Short mmCIF file of C-alpha atoms and ligand atoms in Angstrom, two decimals:
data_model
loop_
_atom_site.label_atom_id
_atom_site.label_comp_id
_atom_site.label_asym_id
_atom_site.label_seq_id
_atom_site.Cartn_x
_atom_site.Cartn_y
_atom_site.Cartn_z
CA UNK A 1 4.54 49.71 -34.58
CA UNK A 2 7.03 47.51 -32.54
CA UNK A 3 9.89 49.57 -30.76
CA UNK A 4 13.31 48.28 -29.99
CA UNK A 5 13.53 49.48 -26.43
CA UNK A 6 17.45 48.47 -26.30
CA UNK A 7 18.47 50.85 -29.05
CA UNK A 8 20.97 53.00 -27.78
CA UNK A 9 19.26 56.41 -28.77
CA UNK A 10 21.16 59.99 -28.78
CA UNK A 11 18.94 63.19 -28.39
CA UNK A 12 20.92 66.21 -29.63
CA UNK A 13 19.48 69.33 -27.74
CA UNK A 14 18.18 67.90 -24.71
CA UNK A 15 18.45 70.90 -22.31
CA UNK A 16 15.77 72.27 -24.71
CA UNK A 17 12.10 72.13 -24.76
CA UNK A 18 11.70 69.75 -27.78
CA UNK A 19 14.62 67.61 -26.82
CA UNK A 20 13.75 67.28 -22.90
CA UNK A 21 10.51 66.61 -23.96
CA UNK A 22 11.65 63.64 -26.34
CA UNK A 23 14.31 62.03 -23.58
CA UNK A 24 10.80 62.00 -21.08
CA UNK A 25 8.88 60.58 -23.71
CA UNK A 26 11.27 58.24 -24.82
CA UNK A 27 11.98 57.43 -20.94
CA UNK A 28 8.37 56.88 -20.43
CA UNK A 29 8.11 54.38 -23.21
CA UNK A 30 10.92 52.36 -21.63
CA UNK A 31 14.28 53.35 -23.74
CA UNK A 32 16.79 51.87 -22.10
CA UNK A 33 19.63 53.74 -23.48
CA UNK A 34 19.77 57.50 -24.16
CA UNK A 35 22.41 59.10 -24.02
CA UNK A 36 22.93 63.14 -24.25
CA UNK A 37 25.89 65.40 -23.97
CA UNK A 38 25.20 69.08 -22.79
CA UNK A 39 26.57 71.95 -24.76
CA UNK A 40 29.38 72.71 -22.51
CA UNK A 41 30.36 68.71 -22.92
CA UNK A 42 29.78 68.65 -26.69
CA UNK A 43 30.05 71.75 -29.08
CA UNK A 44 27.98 70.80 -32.00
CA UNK A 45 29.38 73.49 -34.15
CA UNK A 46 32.92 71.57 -33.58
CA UNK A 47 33.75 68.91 -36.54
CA UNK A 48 36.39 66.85 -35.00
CA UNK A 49 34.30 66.90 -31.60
CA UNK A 50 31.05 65.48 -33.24
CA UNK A 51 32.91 63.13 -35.47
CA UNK A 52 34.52 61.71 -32.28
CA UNK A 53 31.83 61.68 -29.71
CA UNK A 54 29.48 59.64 -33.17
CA UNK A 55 32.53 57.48 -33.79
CA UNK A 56 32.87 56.89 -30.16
CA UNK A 57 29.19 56.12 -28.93
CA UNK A 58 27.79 54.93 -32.31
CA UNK A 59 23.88 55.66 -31.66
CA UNK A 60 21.39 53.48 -33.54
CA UNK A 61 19.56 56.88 -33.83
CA UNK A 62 19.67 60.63 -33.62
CA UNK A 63 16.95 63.35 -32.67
CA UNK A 64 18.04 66.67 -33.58
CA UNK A 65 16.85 68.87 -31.42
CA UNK A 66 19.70 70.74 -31.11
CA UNK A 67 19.38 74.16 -32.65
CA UNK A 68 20.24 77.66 -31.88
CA UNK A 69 16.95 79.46 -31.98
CA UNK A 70 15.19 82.69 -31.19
CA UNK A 71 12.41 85.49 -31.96
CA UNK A 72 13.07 88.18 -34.17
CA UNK A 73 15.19 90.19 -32.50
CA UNK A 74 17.45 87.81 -32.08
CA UNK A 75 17.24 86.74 -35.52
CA UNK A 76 17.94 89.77 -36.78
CA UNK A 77 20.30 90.82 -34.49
CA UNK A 78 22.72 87.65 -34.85
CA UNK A 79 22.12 86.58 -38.78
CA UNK A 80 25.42 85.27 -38.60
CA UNK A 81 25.27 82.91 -36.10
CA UNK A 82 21.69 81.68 -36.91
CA UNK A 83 23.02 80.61 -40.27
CA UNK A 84 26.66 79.58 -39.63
CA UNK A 85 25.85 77.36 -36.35
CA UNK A 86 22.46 75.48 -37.44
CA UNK A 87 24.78 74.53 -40.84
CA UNK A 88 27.14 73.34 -39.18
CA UNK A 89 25.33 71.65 -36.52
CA UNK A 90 23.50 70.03 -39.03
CA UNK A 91 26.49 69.53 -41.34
CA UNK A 92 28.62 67.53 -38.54
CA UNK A 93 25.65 65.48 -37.22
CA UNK A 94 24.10 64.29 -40.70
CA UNK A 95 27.81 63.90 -42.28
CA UNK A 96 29.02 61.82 -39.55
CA UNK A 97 26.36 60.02 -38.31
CA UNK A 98 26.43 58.46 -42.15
CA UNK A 99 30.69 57.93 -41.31
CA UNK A 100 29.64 55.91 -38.77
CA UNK A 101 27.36 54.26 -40.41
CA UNK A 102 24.10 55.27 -38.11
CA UNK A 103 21.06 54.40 -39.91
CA UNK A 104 18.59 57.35 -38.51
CA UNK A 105 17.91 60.48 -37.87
CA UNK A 106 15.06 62.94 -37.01
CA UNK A 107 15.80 66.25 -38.06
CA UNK A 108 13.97 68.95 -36.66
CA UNK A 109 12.48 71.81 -39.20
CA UNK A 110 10.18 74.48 -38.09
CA UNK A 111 6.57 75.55 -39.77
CA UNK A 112 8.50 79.65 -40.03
CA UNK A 113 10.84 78.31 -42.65
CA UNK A 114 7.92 77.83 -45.21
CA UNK A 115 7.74 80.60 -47.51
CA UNK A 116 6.14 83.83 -46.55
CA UNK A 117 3.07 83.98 -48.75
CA UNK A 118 1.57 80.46 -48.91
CA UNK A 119 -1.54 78.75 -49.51
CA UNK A 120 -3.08 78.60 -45.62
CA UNK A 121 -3.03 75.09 -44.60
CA UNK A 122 0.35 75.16 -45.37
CA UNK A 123 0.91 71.50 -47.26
CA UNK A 124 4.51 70.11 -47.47
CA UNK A 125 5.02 71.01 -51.24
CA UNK A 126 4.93 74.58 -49.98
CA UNK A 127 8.37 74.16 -49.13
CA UNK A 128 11.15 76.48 -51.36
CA UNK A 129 7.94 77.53 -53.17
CA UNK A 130 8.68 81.57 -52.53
CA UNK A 131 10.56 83.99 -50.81
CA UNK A 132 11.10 83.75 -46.88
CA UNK A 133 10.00 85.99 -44.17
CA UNK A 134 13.10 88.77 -44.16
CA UNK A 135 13.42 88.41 -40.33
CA UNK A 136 14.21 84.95 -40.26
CA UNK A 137 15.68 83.92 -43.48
CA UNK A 138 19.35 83.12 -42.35
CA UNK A 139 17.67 80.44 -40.05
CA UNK A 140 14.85 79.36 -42.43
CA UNK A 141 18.53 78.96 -45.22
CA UNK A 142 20.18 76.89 -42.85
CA UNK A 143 17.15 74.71 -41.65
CA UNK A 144 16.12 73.52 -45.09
CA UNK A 145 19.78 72.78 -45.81
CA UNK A 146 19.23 70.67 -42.91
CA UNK A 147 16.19 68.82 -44.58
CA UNK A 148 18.35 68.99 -47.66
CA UNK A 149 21.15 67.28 -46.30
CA UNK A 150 19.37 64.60 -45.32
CA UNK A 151 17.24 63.72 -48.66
CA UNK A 152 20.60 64.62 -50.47
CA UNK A 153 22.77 61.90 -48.35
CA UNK A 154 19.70 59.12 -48.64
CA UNK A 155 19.21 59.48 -52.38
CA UNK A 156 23.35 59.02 -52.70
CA UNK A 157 23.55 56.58 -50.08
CA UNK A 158 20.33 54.99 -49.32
CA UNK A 159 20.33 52.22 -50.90
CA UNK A 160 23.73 50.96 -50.75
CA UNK A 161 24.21 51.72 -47.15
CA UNK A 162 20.75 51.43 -45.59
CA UNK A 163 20.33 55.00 -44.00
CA UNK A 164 17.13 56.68 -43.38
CA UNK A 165 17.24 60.27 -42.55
CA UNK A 166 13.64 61.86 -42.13
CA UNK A 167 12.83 64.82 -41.27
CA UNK A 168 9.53 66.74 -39.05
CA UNK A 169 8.01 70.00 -39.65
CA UNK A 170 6.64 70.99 -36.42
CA UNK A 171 4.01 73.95 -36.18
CA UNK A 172 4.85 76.45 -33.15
CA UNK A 173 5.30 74.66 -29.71
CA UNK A 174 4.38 75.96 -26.69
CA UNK A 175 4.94 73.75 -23.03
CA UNK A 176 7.35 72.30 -20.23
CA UNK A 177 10.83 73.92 -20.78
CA UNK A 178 9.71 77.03 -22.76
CA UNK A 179 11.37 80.30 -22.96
CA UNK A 180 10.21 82.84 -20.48
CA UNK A 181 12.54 85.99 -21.06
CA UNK A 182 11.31 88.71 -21.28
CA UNK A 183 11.59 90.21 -24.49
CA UNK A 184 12.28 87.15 -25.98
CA UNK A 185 9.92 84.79 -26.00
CA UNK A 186 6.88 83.29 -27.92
CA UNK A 187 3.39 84.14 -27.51
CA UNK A 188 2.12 81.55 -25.45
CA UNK A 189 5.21 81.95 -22.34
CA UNK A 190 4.79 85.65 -23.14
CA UNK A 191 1.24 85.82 -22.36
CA UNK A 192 1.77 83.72 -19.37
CA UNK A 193 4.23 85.38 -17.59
CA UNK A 194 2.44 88.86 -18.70
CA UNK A 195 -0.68 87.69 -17.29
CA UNK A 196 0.59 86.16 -14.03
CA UNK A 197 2.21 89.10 -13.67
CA UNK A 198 -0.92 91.31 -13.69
CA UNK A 199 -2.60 88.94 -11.31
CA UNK A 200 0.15 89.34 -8.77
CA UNK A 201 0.63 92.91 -9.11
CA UNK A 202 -3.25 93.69 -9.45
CA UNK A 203 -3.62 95.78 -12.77
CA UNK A 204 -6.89 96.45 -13.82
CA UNK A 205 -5.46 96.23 -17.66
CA UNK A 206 -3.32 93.81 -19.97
CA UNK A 207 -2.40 95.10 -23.57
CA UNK A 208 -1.51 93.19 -26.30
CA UNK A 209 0.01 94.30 -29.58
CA UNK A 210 -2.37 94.18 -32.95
CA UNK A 211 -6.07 93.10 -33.08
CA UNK A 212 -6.04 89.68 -31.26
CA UNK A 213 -7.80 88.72 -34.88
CA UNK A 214 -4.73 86.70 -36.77
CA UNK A 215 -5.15 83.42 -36.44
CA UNK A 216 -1.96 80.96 -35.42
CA UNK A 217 -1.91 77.32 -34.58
CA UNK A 218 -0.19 75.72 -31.23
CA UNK A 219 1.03 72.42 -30.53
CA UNK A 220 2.00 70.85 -26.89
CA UNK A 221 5.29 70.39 -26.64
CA UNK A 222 4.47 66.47 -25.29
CA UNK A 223 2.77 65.90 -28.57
CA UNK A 224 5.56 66.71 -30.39
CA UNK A 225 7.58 64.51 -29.03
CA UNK A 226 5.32 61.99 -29.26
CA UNK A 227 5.08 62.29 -32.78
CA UNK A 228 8.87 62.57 -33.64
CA UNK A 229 9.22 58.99 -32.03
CA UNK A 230 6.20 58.16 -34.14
CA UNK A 231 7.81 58.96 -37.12
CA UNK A 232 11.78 58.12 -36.23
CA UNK A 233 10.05 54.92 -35.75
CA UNK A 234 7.46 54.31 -38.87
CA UNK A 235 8.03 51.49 -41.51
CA UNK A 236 9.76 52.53 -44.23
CA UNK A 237 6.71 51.61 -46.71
CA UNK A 238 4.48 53.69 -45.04
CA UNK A 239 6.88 56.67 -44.49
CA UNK A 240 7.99 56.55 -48.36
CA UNK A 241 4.23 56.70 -48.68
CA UNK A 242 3.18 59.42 -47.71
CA UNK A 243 6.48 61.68 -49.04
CA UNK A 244 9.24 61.75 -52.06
CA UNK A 245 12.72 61.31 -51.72
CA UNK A 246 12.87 65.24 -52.64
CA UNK A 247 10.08 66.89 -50.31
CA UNK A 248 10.89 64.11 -47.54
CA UNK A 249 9.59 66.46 -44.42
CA UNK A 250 6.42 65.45 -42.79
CA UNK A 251 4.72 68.67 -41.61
CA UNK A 252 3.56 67.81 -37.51
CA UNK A 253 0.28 70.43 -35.99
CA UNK A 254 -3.06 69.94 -34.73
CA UNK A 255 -5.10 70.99 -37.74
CA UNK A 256 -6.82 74.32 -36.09
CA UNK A 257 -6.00 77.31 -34.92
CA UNK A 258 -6.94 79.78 -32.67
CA UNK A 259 -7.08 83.92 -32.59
CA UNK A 260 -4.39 85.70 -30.71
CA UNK A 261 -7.41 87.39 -28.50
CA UNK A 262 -9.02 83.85 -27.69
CA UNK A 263 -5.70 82.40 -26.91
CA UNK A 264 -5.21 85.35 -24.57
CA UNK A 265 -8.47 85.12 -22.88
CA UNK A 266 -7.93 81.46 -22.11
CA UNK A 267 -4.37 82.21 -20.68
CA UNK A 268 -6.12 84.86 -18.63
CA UNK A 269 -8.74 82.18 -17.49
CA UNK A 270 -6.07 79.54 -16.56
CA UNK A 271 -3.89 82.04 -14.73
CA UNK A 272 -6.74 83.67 -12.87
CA UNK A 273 -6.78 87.03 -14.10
CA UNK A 274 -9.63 88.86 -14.16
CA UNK A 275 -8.69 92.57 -15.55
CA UNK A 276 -9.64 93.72 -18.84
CA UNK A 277 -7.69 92.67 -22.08
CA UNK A 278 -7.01 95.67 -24.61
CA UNK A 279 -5.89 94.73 -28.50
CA UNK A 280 -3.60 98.34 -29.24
CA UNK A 281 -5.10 98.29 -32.98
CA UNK A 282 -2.29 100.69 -33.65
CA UNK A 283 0.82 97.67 -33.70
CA UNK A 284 1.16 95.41 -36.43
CA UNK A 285 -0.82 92.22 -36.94
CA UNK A 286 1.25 89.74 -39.41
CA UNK A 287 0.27 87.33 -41.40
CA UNK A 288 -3.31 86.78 -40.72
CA UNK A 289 -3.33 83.17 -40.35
CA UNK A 290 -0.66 80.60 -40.20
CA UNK A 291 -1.82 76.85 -40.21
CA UNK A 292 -0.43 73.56 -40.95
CA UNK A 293 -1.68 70.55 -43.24
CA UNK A 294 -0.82 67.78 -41.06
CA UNK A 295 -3.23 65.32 -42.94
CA UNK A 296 -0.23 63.12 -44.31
CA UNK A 297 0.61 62.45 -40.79
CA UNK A 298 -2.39 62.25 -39.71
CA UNK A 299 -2.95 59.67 -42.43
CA UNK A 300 -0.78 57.49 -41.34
CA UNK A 301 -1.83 57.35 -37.68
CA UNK A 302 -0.72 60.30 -35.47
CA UNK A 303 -2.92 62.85 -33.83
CA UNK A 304 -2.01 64.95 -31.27
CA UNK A 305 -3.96 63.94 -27.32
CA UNK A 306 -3.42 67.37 -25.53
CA UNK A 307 -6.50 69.48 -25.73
CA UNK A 308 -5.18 73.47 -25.97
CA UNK A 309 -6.93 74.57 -22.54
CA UNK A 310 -5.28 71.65 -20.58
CA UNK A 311 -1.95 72.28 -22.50
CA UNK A 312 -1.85 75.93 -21.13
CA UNK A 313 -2.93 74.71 -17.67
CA UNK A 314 -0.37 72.33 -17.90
CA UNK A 315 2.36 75.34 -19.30
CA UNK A 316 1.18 77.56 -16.77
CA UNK A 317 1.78 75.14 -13.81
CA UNK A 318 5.33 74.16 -15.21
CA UNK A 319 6.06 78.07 -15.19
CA UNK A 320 5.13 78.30 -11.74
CA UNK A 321 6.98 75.52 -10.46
CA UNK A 322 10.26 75.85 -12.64
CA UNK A 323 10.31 78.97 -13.37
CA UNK A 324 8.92 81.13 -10.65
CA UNK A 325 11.63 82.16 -8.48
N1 LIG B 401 10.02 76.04 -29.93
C1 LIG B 401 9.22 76.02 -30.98
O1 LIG B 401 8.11 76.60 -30.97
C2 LIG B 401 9.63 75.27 -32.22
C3 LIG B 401 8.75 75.28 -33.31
C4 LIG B 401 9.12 74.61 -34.46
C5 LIG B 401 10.35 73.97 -34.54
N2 LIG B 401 11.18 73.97 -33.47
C6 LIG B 401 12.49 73.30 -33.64
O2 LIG B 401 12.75 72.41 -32.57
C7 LIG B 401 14.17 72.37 -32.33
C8 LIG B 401 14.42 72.59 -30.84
O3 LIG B 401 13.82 73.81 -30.46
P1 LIG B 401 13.65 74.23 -28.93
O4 LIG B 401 12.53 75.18 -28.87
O5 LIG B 401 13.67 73.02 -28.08
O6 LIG B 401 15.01 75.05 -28.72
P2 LIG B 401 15.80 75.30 -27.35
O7 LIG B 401 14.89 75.19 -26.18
O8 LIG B 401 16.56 76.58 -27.53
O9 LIG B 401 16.85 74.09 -27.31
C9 LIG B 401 17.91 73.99 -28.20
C10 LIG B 401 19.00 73.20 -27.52
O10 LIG B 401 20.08 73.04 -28.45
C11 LIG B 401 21.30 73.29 -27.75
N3 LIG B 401 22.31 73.79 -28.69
C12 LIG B 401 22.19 74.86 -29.51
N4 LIG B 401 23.32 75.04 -30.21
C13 LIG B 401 24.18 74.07 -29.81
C14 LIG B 401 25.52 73.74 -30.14
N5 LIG B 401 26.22 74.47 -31.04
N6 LIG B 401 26.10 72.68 -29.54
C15 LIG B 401 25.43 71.96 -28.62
N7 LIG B 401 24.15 72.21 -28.24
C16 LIG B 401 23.55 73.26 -28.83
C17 LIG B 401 20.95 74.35 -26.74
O11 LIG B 401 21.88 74.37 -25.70
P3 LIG B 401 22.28 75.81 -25.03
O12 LIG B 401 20.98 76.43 -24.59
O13 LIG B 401 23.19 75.44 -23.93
O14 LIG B 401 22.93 76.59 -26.12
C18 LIG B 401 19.57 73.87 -26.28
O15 LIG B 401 19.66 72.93 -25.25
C19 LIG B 401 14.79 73.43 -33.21
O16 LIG B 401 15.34 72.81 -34.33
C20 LIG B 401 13.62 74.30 -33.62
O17 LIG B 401 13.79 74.84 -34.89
C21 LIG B 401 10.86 74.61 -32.32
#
């Protein structure tokens, strides 16, 4: 695959972990032309702002990585703003990005908009098979209208004005530029800072919610990136391959997963913790496994390089140098 290094090349979301890891990547392969606009510079949710800044700067392409996200708590505790701002994030970009006549786009999905009860590997014809997860459904509504949007404004305009809008379905990330809080982060930067934690402050005991048995799948956030270039970037042929005009998302993991206890007992091993690790049997386990089909991907070329130990080595040394105080 040949890249066109001079394409000018807007990543929407770049303060965040996907989209900072996509302007490195892209910076490492020698784009000479990104540009991004913070939030406080650009509010996505604003119509007349993104139809300016598109019809203004005129990207060859777009990477969506601009979302608002969160756990459930915050899911639950904002519906409305999980739903109204990823619609209209998605709304402005997709709608005027075709205005302006921009040919592509990479929208972002997420593996937690598939429905709840699914055939484990989740395949891409999964999608809008069932209902969602409760928690989450306001987000999972507005993130397949995302995908939506985009098959809906290629099979009306494809053809007759060339754009491609594709869209990724990545499993859950975990790397540089993750979210640390507190009470509100994933697994992987919660077990991190938990464990670290422990280390410093010498307790003899970690405890973890559930029965460290469910098993979930985790992909470096590098990868990721890699692969969204990947696929911003495949031949037509090969992309219309591999999906339909109607089920156009291309689902992005590693292909295994691990249990919650031996993903805690290698972040214990990287950090340097030696205490004991107790599973409170008495909290709630979820789903019991949550894995991806990536082989249409992987079919047409893409596997993820970063090995899961050297990915949380590699977390675990970005959280002590960026976010350590
Ligand atoms: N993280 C994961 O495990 C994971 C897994 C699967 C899929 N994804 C998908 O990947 C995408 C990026 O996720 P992420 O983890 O990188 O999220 P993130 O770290 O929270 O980054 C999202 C970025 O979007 C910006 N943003 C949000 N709303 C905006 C608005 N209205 N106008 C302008 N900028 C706005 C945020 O800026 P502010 O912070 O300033 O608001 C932030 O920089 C999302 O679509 C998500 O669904 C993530």
């Amino acid at each position: 695959m040949s890249l066109d290094l001079s394409q000018k090349i807007y990543v929407a979301g770049h303060r965040g972990m996907v989209g900072s890891a996509i302007v490195r990547e892209l910076t490492r392969k020698g784009y000479e032309n990104i540009i991004t606009r913070t939030h406080a510079e650009l509010e996505l949710t604003s119509q007349s702002s993104v139809a300016k800044f598109l019809a203004t700067e005129k990207p060859d392409q777009i990477y969506m990585a601009a979302a608002r996200v969160g756990g459930i708590y915050a899911n639950n505790t904002y519906p409305a703003q999980f739903i109204y701002e990823n619609l209209m994030v998605e709304a402005n970009i997709i709608h005027h990005a075709f205005e302006n006549s921009i040919k592509k786009i990479l929208f972002l999905g997420s593996s937690c908009i598939y429905p709840k009860l699914v055939l484990q590997p989740m395949a891409e014809e999964a999608l809008l098979t069932g209902k969602l997860e409760l928690t989450n459904e306001p987000y999972a509504i507005a993130k397949i209208a995302g995908i939506k949007l985009c098959e809906s404004y290629n099979r009306q305009y494809g053809r007759s004005h060339g754009i491609d809008y594709r869209s990724v379905m990545p499993t859950n990330l975990y790397g540089p530029g993750d979210n640390y809080h507190p009470e509100n982060s994933h697994v992987i930067p919660a077990l991190i800072r938990r464990f670290h934690e422990a280390k410093v402050n010498s307790n003899p005991e970690v405890i973890i919610w559930g029965s460290g048995g469910p098993r979930r799948e985790f992909l470096y956030v590098e990868d990721m990136a890699k692969a969204s270039i990947f696929v911003m970037n495949l031949e037509s042929e090969k992309y219309n391959s591999c999906t339909e005009p109607m089920q156009s998302h291309l689902n992005v993991g590693v292909g295994e997963d691990v249990t919650i206890g031996e993903l805690a007992k290698t972040v214990a091993d990287i950090v340097g913790y030696s205490g004991r690790i107790v599973f409170d049997k008495s909290k709630p386990d979820g789903p019991p496994r949550k894995l991806m089909n990536s082989s249409r991907l992987n079919s047409l070329g893409w596997h993820p390089k970063t090995k899961f130990k050297d990915g949380i080595a590699l977390a675990y040394a970005d959280f002590k140098k960026n976010v350590l105080p």
